[in-house]
Coordinates of C-alpha atoms in Angstrom, one line a residue:
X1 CA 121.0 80.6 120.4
X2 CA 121.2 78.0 118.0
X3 CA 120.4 79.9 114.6
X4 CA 123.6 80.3 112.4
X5 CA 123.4 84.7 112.1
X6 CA 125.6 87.4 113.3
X7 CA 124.6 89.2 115.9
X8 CA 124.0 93.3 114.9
X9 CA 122.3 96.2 116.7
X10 CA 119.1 95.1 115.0
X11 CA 119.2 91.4 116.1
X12 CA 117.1 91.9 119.3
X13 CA 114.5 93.8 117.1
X14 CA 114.1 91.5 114.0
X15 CA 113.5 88.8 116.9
X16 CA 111.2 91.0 118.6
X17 CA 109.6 91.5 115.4
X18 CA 109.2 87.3 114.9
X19 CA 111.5 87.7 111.3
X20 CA 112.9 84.6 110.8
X21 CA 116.9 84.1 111.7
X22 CA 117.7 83.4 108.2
X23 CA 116.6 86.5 106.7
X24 CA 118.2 88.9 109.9
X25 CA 121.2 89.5 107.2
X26 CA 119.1 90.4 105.0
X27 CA 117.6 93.3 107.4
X28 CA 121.2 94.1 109.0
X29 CA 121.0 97.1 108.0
X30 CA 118.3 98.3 108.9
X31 CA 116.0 96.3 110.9
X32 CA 112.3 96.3 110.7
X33 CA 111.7 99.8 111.2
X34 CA 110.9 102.3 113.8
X35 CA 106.9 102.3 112.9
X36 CA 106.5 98.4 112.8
X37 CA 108.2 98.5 116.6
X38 CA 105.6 100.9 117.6
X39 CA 102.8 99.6 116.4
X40 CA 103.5 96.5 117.8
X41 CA 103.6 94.2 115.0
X42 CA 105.0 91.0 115.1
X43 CA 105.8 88.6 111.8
X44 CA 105.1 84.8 111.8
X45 CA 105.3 84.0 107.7
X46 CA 107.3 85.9 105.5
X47 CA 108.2 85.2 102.1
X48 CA 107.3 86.7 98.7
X49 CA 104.1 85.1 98.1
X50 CA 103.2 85.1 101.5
X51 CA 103.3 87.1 104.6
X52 CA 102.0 87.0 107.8
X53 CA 101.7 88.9 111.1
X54 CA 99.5 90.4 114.2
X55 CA 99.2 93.5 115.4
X56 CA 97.2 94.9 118.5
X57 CA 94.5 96.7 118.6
X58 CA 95.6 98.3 122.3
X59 CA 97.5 101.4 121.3
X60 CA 97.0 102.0 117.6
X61 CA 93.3 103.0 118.6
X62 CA 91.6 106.9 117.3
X63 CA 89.9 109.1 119.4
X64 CA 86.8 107.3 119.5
X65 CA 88.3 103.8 120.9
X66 CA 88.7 101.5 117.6
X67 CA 91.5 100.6 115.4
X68 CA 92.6 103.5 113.0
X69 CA 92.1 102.9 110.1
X70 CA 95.8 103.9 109.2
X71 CA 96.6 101.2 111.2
X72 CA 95.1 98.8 108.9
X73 CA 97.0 100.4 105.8
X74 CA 100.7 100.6 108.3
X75 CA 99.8 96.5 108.7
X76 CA 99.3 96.3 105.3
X77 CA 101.7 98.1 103.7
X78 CA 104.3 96.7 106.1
X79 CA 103.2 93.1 104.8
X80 CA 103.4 94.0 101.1
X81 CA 106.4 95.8 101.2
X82 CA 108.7 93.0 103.0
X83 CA 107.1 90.3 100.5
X84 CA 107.7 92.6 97.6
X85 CA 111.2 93.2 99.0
X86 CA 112.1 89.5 99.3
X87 CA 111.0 89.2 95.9
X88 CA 112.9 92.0 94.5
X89 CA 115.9 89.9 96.2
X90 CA 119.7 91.1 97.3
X91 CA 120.2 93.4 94.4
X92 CA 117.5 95.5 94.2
X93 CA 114.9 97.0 96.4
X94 CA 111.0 97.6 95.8
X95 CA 109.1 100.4 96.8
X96 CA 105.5 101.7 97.2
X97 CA 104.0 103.4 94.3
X98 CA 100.0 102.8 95.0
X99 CA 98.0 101.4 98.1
X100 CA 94.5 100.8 99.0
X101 CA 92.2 99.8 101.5
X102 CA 88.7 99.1 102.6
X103 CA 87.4 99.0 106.0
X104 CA 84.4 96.1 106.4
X105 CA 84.5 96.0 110.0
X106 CA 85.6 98.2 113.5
X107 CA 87.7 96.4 116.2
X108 CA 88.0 97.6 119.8
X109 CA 90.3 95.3 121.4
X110 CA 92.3 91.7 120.5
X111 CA 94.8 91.1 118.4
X112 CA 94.6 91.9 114.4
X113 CA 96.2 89.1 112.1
X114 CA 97.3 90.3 108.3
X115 CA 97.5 88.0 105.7
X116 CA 99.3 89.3 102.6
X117 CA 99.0 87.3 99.4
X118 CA 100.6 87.7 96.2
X119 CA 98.4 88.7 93.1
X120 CA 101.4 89.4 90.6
X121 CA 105.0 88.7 90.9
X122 CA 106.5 90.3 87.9
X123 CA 110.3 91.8 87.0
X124 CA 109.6 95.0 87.8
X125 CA 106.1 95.4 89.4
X126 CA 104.6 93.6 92.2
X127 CA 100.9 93.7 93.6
X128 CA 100.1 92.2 97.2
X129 CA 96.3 91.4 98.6
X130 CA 96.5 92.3 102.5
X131 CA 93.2 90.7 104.3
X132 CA 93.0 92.2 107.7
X133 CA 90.9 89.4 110.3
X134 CA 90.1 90.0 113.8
X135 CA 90.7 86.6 116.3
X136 CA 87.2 84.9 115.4
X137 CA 88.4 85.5 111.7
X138 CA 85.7 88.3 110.5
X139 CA 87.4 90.3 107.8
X140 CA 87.9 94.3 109.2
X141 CA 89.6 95.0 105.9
X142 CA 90.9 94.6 102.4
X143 CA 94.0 96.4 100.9
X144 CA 96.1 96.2 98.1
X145 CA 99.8 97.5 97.5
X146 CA 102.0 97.7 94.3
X147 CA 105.7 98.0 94.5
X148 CA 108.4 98.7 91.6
X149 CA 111.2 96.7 92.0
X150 CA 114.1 99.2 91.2
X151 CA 118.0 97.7 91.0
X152 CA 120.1 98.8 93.9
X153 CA 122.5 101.6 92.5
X154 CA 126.2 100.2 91.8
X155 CA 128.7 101.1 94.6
X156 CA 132.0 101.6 93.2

């Protein structure tokens, strides 16, 4: 391995995960999270005003054999939170505080791509548009997250 990263018990899931090598210190800590591993999703752009990753449709299905619609928000809210929290940067941490989504379209198989998009980028709020597309591109949904960016609390 060429990238220039320490090696922690996360390593083999951030590169699972498609985070880029230069942001595994970052996630050291804590990885990517139990629920993004099980759902499958996998990151190919991630920065504050834009994120980007896939997620299949195969296992994240309801009872009736399309995507759940919880999977759409989990993709979304996944997206917006990592762009929020690279925007929030190394001293503080953003979190959650409204998300919502509309479904256009079902999906029954393939692969669903999210594309997260920065609509405000402020000190202490943040709001992320999350377009969910199918492989020909249709839109299946539209969501929207806001995050507060809080400072980490001092360690002594």
């Amino acid at each position: 391995m060429t990238d220039n990263f320490t090696r922690n018990k996360f390593s083999d899931q951030l590169e699972a995960a498609g985070v880029p090598a230069h942001m595994h210190d970052w996630l050291s800590g804590h990885g990517v999270g139990a629920l993004v591993e099980k759902m499958g999703i996998v990151f190919s752009e991630l920065s504050a005003e834009r994120a980007v990753a896939t997620m299949p449709v195969e296992g994240n299905t309801q009872v009736v054999g399309i995507l759940h619609g919880g999977a759409h928000m989990v993709l979304a809210e996944t997206l917006g939170s990592f762009a929020a929290g690279i925007h929030a940067g190394p001293n503080a941490h953003a979190v959650g505080i409204e998300i919502n989504g509309t479904h256009h379209r079902s999906i029954a198989a393939g692969t669903v791509t999210g594309t997260c998009t920065a609509v405000h980028l402020g000190r202490t709020l943040t709001t992320h548009e999350i377009v969910m597309t199918d492989e020909q591109g249709r839109r299946l949904s539209t969501c929207r997250i806001t995050n507060l960016v809080r400072p980490n609390p001092k360690t002594s």
